[in-house]
Tab-separated table of C-alpha atoms in Angstrom:
chain	number	residue	atom	x	y	z
A	10	MET	CA	29.068	-37.607	-95.221
A	11	PRO	CA	28.176	-36.567	-98.807
A	12	PHE	CA	26.763	-33.671	-100.249
A	13	VAL	CA	24.444	-33.410	-102.995
A	14	ASN	CA	23.321	-30.562	-105.160
A	15	ILE	CA	20.430	-31.095	-107.159
A	16	ARG	CA	19.645	-28.204	-109.588
A	17	ILE	CA	16.441	-28.113	-111.456
A	18	THR	CA	14.413	-25.091	-113.194
A	19	ARG	CA	11.885	-23.583	-110.926
A	20	GLU	CA	8.576	-24.693	-112.423
A	21	GLY	CA	6.364	-25.557	-109.533
A	22	ALA	CA	8.387	-28.518	-107.574
A	23	THR	CA	5.999	-29.138	-104.509
A	24	ARG	CA	7.669	-29.557	-100.868
A	25	GLU	CA	6.448	-32.800	-100.869
A	26	GLN	CA	8.088	-33.681	-104.002
A	27	LYS	CA	11.511	-32.167	-102.494
A	28	GLU	CA	10.921	-34.240	-99.489
A	29	GLN	CA	10.916	-36.963	-101.985
A	30	LEU	CA	13.900	-36.024	-103.663
A	31	ILE	CA	15.832	-35.616	-100.237
A	32	GLU	CA	14.983	-38.963	-99.272
A	33	GLY	CA	15.593	-40.931	-102.260
A	34	VAL	CA	19.210	-39.468	-102.995
A	35	THR	CA	20.202	-40.113	-99.250
A	36	ASN	CA	18.630	-43.623	-99.165
A	37	LEU	CA	20.589	-44.321	-102.432
A	38	LEU	CA	23.989	-43.223	-101.062
A	39	VAL	CA	23.191	-45.651	-97.980
A	40	ASP	CA	22.329	-48.355	-100.379
A	41	VAL	CA	25.360	-47.959	-102.620
A	42	LEU	CA	27.999	-46.604	-100.914
A	43	GLY	CA	27.077	-47.470	-97.004
A	44	LYS	CA	27.437	-43.925	-96.174
A	45	ASN	CA	25.986	-42.483	-92.939
A	46	PRO	CA	22.290	-40.739	-93.667
A	47	LYS	CA	22.707	-38.450	-90.762
A	48	THR	CA	25.856	-36.654	-92.277
A	49	THR	CA	24.303	-36.835	-95.837
A	50	PHE	CA	23.307	-32.946	-96.926
A	51	VAL	CA	21.074	-32.130	-99.943
A	52	ILE	CA	20.445	-28.929	-101.462
A	53	ILE	CA	18.130	-28.356	-103.904
A	54	ASP	CA	18.453	-25.031	-106.318
A	55	GLU	CA	15.696	-24.215	-108.059
A	56	VAL	CA	16.792	-21.926	-111.091
A	57	GLU	CA	14.512	-19.709	-112.832
A	58	THR	CA	13.856	-20.879	-116.713
A	59	ASP	CA	15.447	-17.134	-117.832
A	60	ASN	CA	18.584	-18.118	-115.978
A	61	TRP	CA	18.844	-21.713	-117.486
A	62	GLY	CA	20.189	-22.314	-121.050
A	63	VAL	CA	20.145	-25.504	-123.112
A	64	GLY	CA	21.150	-25.920	-127.044
A	65	GLY	CA	22.110	-22.031	-126.859
A	66	GLU	CA	18.882	-20.728	-125.587
A	67	SER	CA	16.944	-20.291	-122.608
A	68	VAL	CA	14.402	-22.416	-121.205
A	69	THR	CA	11.777	-19.865	-121.215
A	70	THR	CA	12.429	-19.248	-125.061
A	71	LEU	CA	12.292	-23.317	-125.855
A	72	ARG	CA	9.376	-23.575	-123.569
A	73	ALA	CA	7.412	-20.945	-125.465
A	74	ARG	CA	8.518	-22.281	-128.823
A	75	THR	CA	7.646	-25.787	-128.215
B	51	MET	CA	42.573	-15.439	-106.175
B	52	PRO	CA	40.653	-17.919	-104.015
B	53	PHE	CA	36.833	-18.255	-104.357
B	54	VAL	CA	34.871	-19.299	-101.496
B	55	ASN	CA	31.407	-20.230	-101.388
B	56	ILE	CA	29.326	-20.308	-98.071
B	57	ARG	CA	25.632	-21.997	-98.056
B	58	ILE	CA	23.533	-21.862	-94.938
B	59	THR	CA	19.932	-22.159	-94.616
B	60	ARG	CA	18.041	-18.985	-95.186
B	61	GLU	CA	17.213	-18.144	-91.225
B	62	GLY	CA	17.461	-14.358	-90.829
B	63	ALA	CA	21.439	-13.835	-91.310
B	64	THR	CA	21.673	-10.190	-90.969
B	65	ARG	CA	23.696	-8.119	-93.358
B	66	GLU	CA	26.263	-7.600	-90.479
B	67	GLN	CA	26.570	-11.261	-89.977
B	68	LYS	CA	27.265	-11.507	-93.575
B	69	GLU	CA	29.976	-8.910	-93.585
B	70	GLN	CA	31.409	-10.875	-90.742
B	71	LEU	CA	31.841	-13.923	-92.444
B	72	ILE	CA	32.991	-12.310	-95.765
B	73	GLU	CA	35.752	-10.502	-93.579
B	74	GLY	CA	36.679	-13.461	-91.671
B	75	VAL	CA	37.096	-15.939	-94.463
B	76	THR	CA	39.268	-13.328	-96.567
B	77	ASN	CA	41.472	-12.691	-93.581
B	78	LEU	CA	41.972	-16.273	-92.866
B	79	LEU	CA	43.052	-16.982	-96.496
B	80	VAL	CA	45.352	-14.151	-95.958
B	81	ASP	CA	46.792	-15.322	-92.670
B	82	VAL	CA	47.079	-19.157	-93.733
B	83	LEU	CA	47.924	-18.880	-97.379
B	84	GLY	CA	49.265	-15.565	-97.968
B	85	LYS	CA	46.539	-14.839	-100.546
B	86	ASN	CA	46.037	-11.338	-101.621
B	87	PRO	CA	42.660	-10.044	-100.409
B	88	LYS	CA	41.925	-7.834	-103.280
B	89	THR	CA	41.120	-10.883	-105.427
B	90	THR	CA	39.400	-12.962	-102.856
B	91	PHE	CA	36.050	-13.707	-103.909
B	92	VAL	CA	33.326	-15.044	-101.215
B	93	ILE	CA	29.787	-15.877	-102.196
B	94	ILE	CA	26.928	-16.659	-99.639
B	95	ASP	CA	24.008	-18.475	-100.821
B	96	GLU	CA	21.119	-18.728	-98.505
B	97	VAL	CA	18.832	-21.474	-99.187
B	98	GLU	CA	15.492	-22.250	-98.367
B	99	THR	CA	14.941	-24.796	-95.476
B	100	ASP	CA	12.311	-26.586	-97.789
B	101	ASN	CA	15.346	-27.180	-100.155
B	102	TRP	CA	18.194	-28.213	-97.586
B	103	GLY	CA	18.203	-32.165	-96.522
B	104	VAL	CA	19.984	-33.565	-93.722
B	105	GLY	CA	19.388	-37.134	-92.347
B	106	GLY	CA	17.069	-38.164	-95.522
B	107	GLU	CA	14.708	-35.296	-94.631
B	108	SER	CA	14.201	-31.544	-95.343
B	109	VAL	CA	15.629	-28.926	-92.629
B	110	THR	CA	11.665	-27.435	-92.453
B	111	THR	CA	10.473	-31.127	-91.271
B	112	LEU	CA	13.451	-31.562	-88.858
B	113	ARG	CA	12.776	-28.110	-87.445
B	114	ALA	CA	9.118	-28.659	-86.958
B	115	ARG	CA	9.916	-32.064	-85.212
B	116	THR	CA	12.155	-30.609	-82.590
C	101	MET	CA	24.523	-27.066	-91.049
C	102	PRO	CA	26.703	-25.028	-93.077
C	103	PHE	CA	28.597	-26.423	-96.175
C	104	VAL	CA	32.052	-24.258	-97.405
C	105	ASN	CA	33.536	-25.000	-100.578
C	106	ILE	CA	37.195	-23.052	-100.862
C	107	ARG	CA	38.774	-23.084	-104.337
C	108	ILE	CA	42.457	-22.468	-104.558
C	109	THR	CA	45.218	-22.671	-107.332
C	110	ARG	CA	47.031	-25.920	-106.654
C	111	GLU	CA	50.510	-24.229	-105.601
C	112	GLY	CA	51.610	-26.364	-102.655
C	113	ALA	CA	49.323	-25.865	-99.799
C	114	THR	CA	50.151	-28.415	-97.264
C	115	ARG	CA	48.322	-30.585	-95.153
C	116	GLU	CA	48.751	-28.473	-92.034
C	117	GLN	CA	47.283	-25.360	-94.291
C	118	LYS	CA	44.259	-27.008	-94.958
C	119	GLU	CA	43.733	-28.099	-91.593
C	120	GLN	CA	44.158	-24.558	-90.399
C	121	LEU	CA	41.281	-23.441	-93.114
C	122	ILE	CA	38.973	-26.231	-91.981
C	123	GLU	CA	39.442	-25.072	-88.350
C	124	GLY	CA	39.309	-21.571	-88.931
C	125	VAL	CA	36.248	-21.523	-91.300
C	126	THR	CA	34.129	-23.727	-88.957
C	127	ASN	CA	35.171	-21.607	-86.226
C	128	LEU	CA	34.149	-18.660	-88.281
C	129	LEU	CA	30.694	-20.132	-88.562
C	130	VAL	CA	30.270	-20.890	-84.972
C	131	ASP	CA	31.505	-17.792	-83.648
C	132	VAL	CA	29.181	-15.469	-86.194
C	133	LEU	CA	26.217	-17.527	-86.749
C	134	GLY	CA	26.306	-19.970	-83.865
C	135	LYS	CA	26.281	-22.773	-86.155
C	136	ASN	CA	26.787	-26.413	-84.933
C	137	PRO	CA	30.702	-27.333	-85.881
C	138	LYS	CA	29.809	-30.996	-85.976
C	139	THR	CA	27.589	-30.338	-88.986
C	140	THR	CA	29.805	-28.035	-90.881
C	141	PHE	CA	31.396	-29.246	-93.965
C	142	VAL	CA	34.200	-27.882	-95.612
C	143	ILE	CA	35.556	-28.779	-99.052
C	144	ILE	CA	38.785	-27.501	-100.519
C	145	ASP	CA	39.232	-28.011	-104.202
C	146	GLU	CA	42.629	-27.332	-105.592
C	147	VAL	CA	42.670	-26.310	-108.994
C	148	GLU	CA	45.511	-26.491	-111.647
C	149	THR	CA	47.012	-23.332	-112.665
C	150	ASP	CA	46.304	-24.063	-116.677
C	151	ASN	CA	42.375	-24.330	-115.500
C	152	TRP	CA	42.242	-21.220	-113.320
C	153	GLY	CA	41.811	-17.783	-115.387
C	154	VAL	CA	41.665	-14.132	-114.279
C	155	GLY	CA	42.084	-11.091	-116.592
C	156	GLY	CA	41.390	-13.359	-119.678
C	157	GLU	CA	44.476	-15.409	-119.330
C	158	SER	CA	45.263	-18.548	-117.048
C	159	VAL	CA	47.355	-18.341	-113.827
C	160	THR	CA	49.977	-20.294	-115.682
C	161	THR	CA	50.407	-17.427	-118.126
C	162	LEU	CA	49.916	-14.805	-115.507
C	163	ARG	CA	52.753	-16.370	-113.556
C	164	ALA	CA	54.955	-16.974	-116.285
C	165	ARG	CA	54.939	-13.338	-117.345
C	166	THR	CA	55.281	-11.517	-113.665
D	285	MET	CA	28.086	-32.358	-122.683
D	286	PRO	CA	29.507	-29.185	-121.070
D	287	PHE	CA	28.131	-27.918	-118.168
D	288	VAL	CA	28.588	-23.955	-117.353
D	289	ASN	CA	27.791	-21.952	-114.220
D	290	ILE	CA	27.876	-18.141	-114.364
D	291	ARG	CA	27.804	-16.311	-111.496
D	292	ILE	CA	26.929	-12.591	-111.341
D	293	THR	CA	25.751	-9.953	-108.912
D	294	ARG	CA	22.223	-9.139	-109.097
D	295	GLU	CA	22.484	-5.689	-110.634
D	296	GLY	CA	19.778	-5.741	-113.310
D	297	ALA	CA	20.848	-8.040	-116.216
D	298	THR	CA	18.085	-8.129	-118.655
D	299	ARG	CA	16.488	-11.302	-120.009
D	300	GLU	CA	18.247	-10.422	-123.404
D	301	GLN	CA	21.398	-10.313	-121.831
D	302	LYS	CA	21.252	-13.504	-120.264
D	303	GLU	CA	19.976	-14.912	-123.560
D	304	GLN	CA	23.394	-13.513	-125.043
D	305	LEU	CA	25.351	-14.946	-122.181
D	306	ILE	CA	23.737	-18.445	-122.927
D	307	GLU	CA	24.388	-18.486	-126.614
D	308	GLY	CA	27.722	-16.925	-126.458
D	309	VAL	CA	29.076	-19.580	-123.971
D	310	THR	CA	27.476	-22.277	-125.992
D	311	ASN	CA	29.052	-21.340	-129.105
D	312	LEU	CA	32.250	-20.844	-127.368
D	313	LEU	CA	32.238	-24.719	-126.410
D	314	VAL	CA	31.049	-25.494	-130.099
D	315	ASP	CA	33.877	-23.450	-131.431
D	316	VAL	CA	36.954	-24.307	-129.133
D	317	LEU	CA	36.228	-27.881	-127.884
D	318	GLY	CA	33.538	-29.165	-130.756
D	319	LYS	CA	31.054	-30.077	-128.387
D	320	ASN	CA	27.302	-30.585	-128.990
D	321	PRO	CA	25.447	-27.471	-128.296
D	322	LYS	CA	22.295	-29.684	-127.871
D	323	THR	CA	23.541	-31.200	-124.507
D	324	THR	CA	25.525	-28.053	-123.453
D	325	PHE	CA	23.894	-26.325	-120.444
D	326	VAL	CA	24.226	-23.174	-118.779
D	327	ILE	CA	22.958	-21.747	-115.463
D	328	ILE	CA	23.180	-18.135	-114.597
D	329	ASP	CA	23.026	-17.343	-110.923
D	330	GLU	CA	22.389	-13.897	-109.886
D	331	VAL	CA	23.696	-13.015	-106.327
D	332	GLU	CA	22.544	-10.121	-103.955
D	333	THR	CA	25.279	-7.591	-103.576
D	334	ASP	CA	24.980	-8.197	-99.644
D	335	ASN	CA	26.088	-11.850	-100.331
D	336	TRP	CA	28.974	-11.331	-102.695
D	337	GLY	CA	32.435	-10.367	-101.288
D	338	VAL	CA	35.641	-9.202	-102.497
D	339	GLY	CA	38.580	-7.497	-100.644
D	340	GLY	CA	37.169	-8.472	-97.266
D	341	GLU	CA	33.780	-6.406	-97.626
D	342	SER	CA	30.404	-7.027	-99.599
D	343	VAL	CA	29.995	-5.403	-103.057
D	344	THR	CA	26.877	-3.454	-101.360
D	345	THR	CA	29.535	-1.562	-98.736
D	346	LEU	CA	32.023	-1.272	-101.900
D	347	ARG	CA	29.511	0.243	-104.206
D	348	ALA	CA	28.198	2.745	-101.292
D	349	ARG	CA	31.806	3.762	-100.813
D	350	THR	CA	32.905	4.113	-104.458
E	63	MET	CA	17.130	-31.428	-117.472
E	64	PRO	CA	18.281	-31.625	-113.997
E	65	PHE	CA	21.871	-31.253	-112.870
E	66	VAL	CA	23.146	-33.279	-109.860
E	67	ASN	CA	26.560	-33.185	-108.347
E	68	ILE	CA	27.426	-35.919	-105.799
E	69	ARG	CA	30.537	-34.895	-103.933
E	70	ILE	CA	32.213	-38.186	-101.942
E	71	THR	CA	35.165	-38.598	-100.327
E	72	ARG	CA	37.803	-40.646	-102.301
E	73	GLU	CA	37.617	-43.826	-100.505
E	74	GLY	CA	37.500	-46.680	-103.130
E	75	ALA	CA	34.272	-46.332	-104.801
E	76	THR	CA	34.324	-48.622	-107.956
E	77	ARG	CA	33.107	-47.729	-111.199
E	78	GLU	CA	30.169	-50.092	-110.915
E	79	GLN	CA	29.184	-47.966	-107.485
E	80	LYS	CA	29.565	-44.788	-109.709
E	81	GLU	CA	27.120	-46.224	-112.344
E	82	GLN	CA	24.651	-47.352	-109.821
E	83	LEU	CA	24.560	-43.525	-108.371
E	84	ILE	CA	24.223	-42.142	-111.692
E	85	GLU	CA	21.588	-44.551	-112.552
E	86	GLY	CA	19.847	-44.141	-109.345
E	87	VAL	CA	19.672	-40.561	-109.218
E	88	THR	CA	18.697	-40.220	-112.838
E	89	ASN	CA	15.666	-42.960	-111.943
E	90	LEU	CA	14.736	-40.598	-108.923
E	91	LEU	CA	14.248	-37.517	-110.979
E	92	VAL	CA	12.323	-39.389	-113.571
E	93	ASP	CA	10.074	-41.173	-111.072
E	94	VAL	CA	9.499	-37.898	-108.546
E	95	LEU	CA	9.547	-35.050	-111.281
E	96	GLY	CA	8.863	-36.779	-114.489
E	97	LYS	CA	12.140	-35.409	-115.967
E	98	ASN	CA	13.639	-36.589	-118.946
E	99	PRO	CA	16.528	-38.957	-118.408
E	100	LYS	CA	18.260	-38.095	-121.687
E	101	THR	CA	19.205	-34.480	-120.349
E	102	THR	CA	19.831	-35.455	-116.987
E	103	PHE	CA	23.316	-34.923	-116.070
E	104	VAL	CA	25.190	-36.163	-112.873
E	105	ILE	CA	28.616	-35.411	-112.039
E	106	ILE	CA	30.589	-37.229	-109.085
E	107	ASP	CA	33.276	-35.236	-107.418
E	108	GLU	CA	35.506	-37.503	-105.366
E	109	VAL	CA	37.590	-35.253	-102.643
E	110	GLU	CA	40.676	-36.491	-100.845
E	111	THR	CA	40.269	-36.818	-97.365
E	112	ASP	CA	42.737	-34.200	-96.435
E	113	ASN	CA	40.519	-31.651	-98.183
E	114	TRP	CA	37.302	-32.663	-96.837
E	115	GLY	CA	36.429	-31.268	-93.300
E	116	VAL	CA	33.959	-31.903	-90.587
E	117	GLY	CA	33.767	-30.640	-87.097
E	118	GLY	CA	36.541	-28.602	-87.784
E	119	GLU	CA	39.159	-31.274	-88.597
E	120	SER	CA	40.003	-33.262	-91.660
E	121	VAL	CA	38.595	-36.540	-92.586
E	122	THR	CA	42.089	-37.986	-92.700
E	123	THR	CA	42.510	-36.645	-88.992
E	124	LEU	CA	38.932	-38.028	-87.929
E	125	ARG	CA	39.625	-41.669	-89.705
E	126	ALA	CA	43.179	-41.555	-88.010
E	127	ARG	CA	41.398	-41.018	-84.451
E	128	THR	CA	38.570	-43.245	-84.763
F	195	MET	CA	33.302	-9.593	-110.835
F	196	PRO	CA	31.970	-12.522	-112.448
F	197	PHE	CA	32.688	-16.141	-111.800
F	198	VAL	CA	32.339	-18.782	-114.232
F	199	ASN	CA	32.650	-22.728	-113.805
F	200	ILE	CA	33.110	-24.612	-117.114
F	201	ARG	CA	32.804	-28.401	-116.495
F	202	ILE	CA	33.649	-30.809	-119.184
F	203	THR	CA	34.695	-34.243	-119.441
F	204	ARG	CA	38.514	-35.213	-119.271
F	205	GLU	CA	38.914	-35.955	-122.831
F	206	GLY	CA	42.336	-34.318	-124.009
F	207	ALA	CA	41.646	-30.490	-123.961
F	208	THR	CA	44.931	-28.670	-124.475
F	209	ARG	CA	46.294	-25.636	-122.850
F	210	GLU	CA	45.658	-23.770	-125.555
F	211	GLN	CA	42.178	-24.726	-125.797
F	212	LYS	CA	41.690	-23.935	-121.986
F	213	GLU	CA	43.344	-20.408	-122.643
F	214	GLN	CA	40.677	-19.868	-125.655
F	215	LEU	CA	38.093	-20.719	-123.130
F	216	ILE	CA	39.146	-18.423	-120.657
F	217	GLU	CA	39.881	-15.748	-122.921
F	218	GLY	CA	36.572	-16.138	-124.763
F	219	VAL	CA	34.170	-16.253	-121.427
F	220	THR	CA	35.836	-13.296	-120.053
F	221	ASN	CA	35.244	-11.130	-123.493
F	222	LEU	CA	32.035	-12.486	-123.442
F	223	LEU	CA	31.095	-11.027	-119.842
F	224	VAL	CA	32.850	-7.545	-120.968
F	225	ASP	CA	30.869	-7.513	-124.182
F	226	VAL	CA	27.374	-8.347	-122.911
F	227	LEU	CA	27.546	-6.870	-119.256
F	228	GLY	CA	30.342	-4.488	-119.306
F	229	LYS	CA	32.097	-6.600	-116.682
F	230	ASN	CA	35.716	-5.669	-115.823
F	231	PRO	CA	37.877	-8.746	-117.139
F	232	LYS	CA	40.564	-8.183	-114.234
F	233	THR	CA	38.174	-9.230	-111.682
F	234	THR	CA	36.535	-12.024	-113.778
F	235	PHE	CA	37.280	-15.652	-112.664
F	236	VAL	CA	37.098	-18.498	-114.501
F	237	ILE	CA	37.511	-21.971	-113.203
F	238	ILE	CA	37.647	-25.184	-115.948
F	239	ASP	CA	36.818	-28.670	-114.240
F	240	GLU	CA	37.964	-31.667	-116.081
F	241	VAL	CA	35.826	-34.612	-114.700
F	242	GLU	CA	36.673	-38.274	-115.444
F	243	THR	CA	34.601	-39.924	-118.003
F	244	ASP	CA	33.440	-42.531	-115.391
F	245	ASN	CA	32.173	-39.852	-113.013
F	246	TRP	CA	29.920	-38.113	-115.538
F	247	GLY	CA	26.422	-39.387	-116.281
F	248	VAL	CA	23.927	-38.619	-118.681
F	249	GLY	CA	20.922	-40.734	-119.431
F	250	GLY	CA	21.356	-42.646	-116.578
F	251	GLU	CA	24.804	-44.132	-117.464
F	252	SER	CA	28.377	-42.951	-117.305
F	253	VAL	CA	29.869	-41.275	-120.214
F	254	THR	CA	32.520	-44.089	-120.228
F	255	THR	CA	29.879	-46.684	-121.189
F	256	LEU	CA	28.284	-44.417	-123.610
F	257	ARG	CA	31.390	-43.950	-125.253
F	258	ALA	CA	32.241	-47.819	-125.498
F	259	ARG	CA	28.680	-48.289	-127.026
F	260	THR	CA	28.706	-45.759	-129.614
């Protein structure tokens, strides 16, 4: 019964891509640890770029400069 | 000073229901562990059904099929 | 399929008390939101008092002073 | 490569304030632990006051009464 | 710069299996979303079975009965 | 009433350093957002290097090679 939380910046991930993440990480837990997929939960959090920082500045600022 | 994070799918929980969750889980921590309710925090995260996976597929897909 | 994460300081919660927390919070989600208990997950994290801060100091320091 | 998650109520934090939080907490990890800022991540979650509880009631209710 | 948190029960996952989880989930984020692996973080939390609940009881109790 | 979770690898942070992190991040929230320090919580999670991945490999492997 694993629980996986994936956090990415909100920059246009499609529903299909999110389905692929859910399916892929569930299969990974089945393959590596023999976990039951029926009780494997995955939650994807999409975070605004203003609210995600790396290197001491927000991703919004980082994207604007590069 | 417990901290509780409740994650549910975003499917119409009302403000009253969320108040009941907050009150109920706070009382539980008082009753079972003698915690001080004043410093008990509860955060409810409501997650889009596209972003919650179980059994290798999103809840959106699961709800559409069943 | 709710997911609940309860964080408390590691100060001697017994196995019975943890069972009561798990049962109580699961029942709460059934009662308030009609959730299925079979797919309700609860994870309790017990945190060392050195690693939990409130009011700008650790709980270890707070407990020593009061 | 520290990871910091700051959770606050959604009550009007500006982009500048969020930049200050990201910069400040990154500098703190550099100063105290000698961490590399380039691989220091900060995520700020802003939570609706209906969804944040303290003392057994939501912050919405608390703010309305006080 | 995704962040992934995998939570599993502490039931003997080996270092090799944890390496496979880290590599697999990082590759998944590269393949599906084109993310940079160098800034992809994965944290695995292993949780005692006393502290993980499903269906209103701990995994310790569940394992003992089945 | 902010809640801050700091996650670092378990590589010898002292109690004094953890006190400095708690004090520093609490002061930051007071200074930037005017938050009340008394209801500011900080939790530090120290994660084994086997369980923290970056660039598709564990920090244990990364440290051994560099």
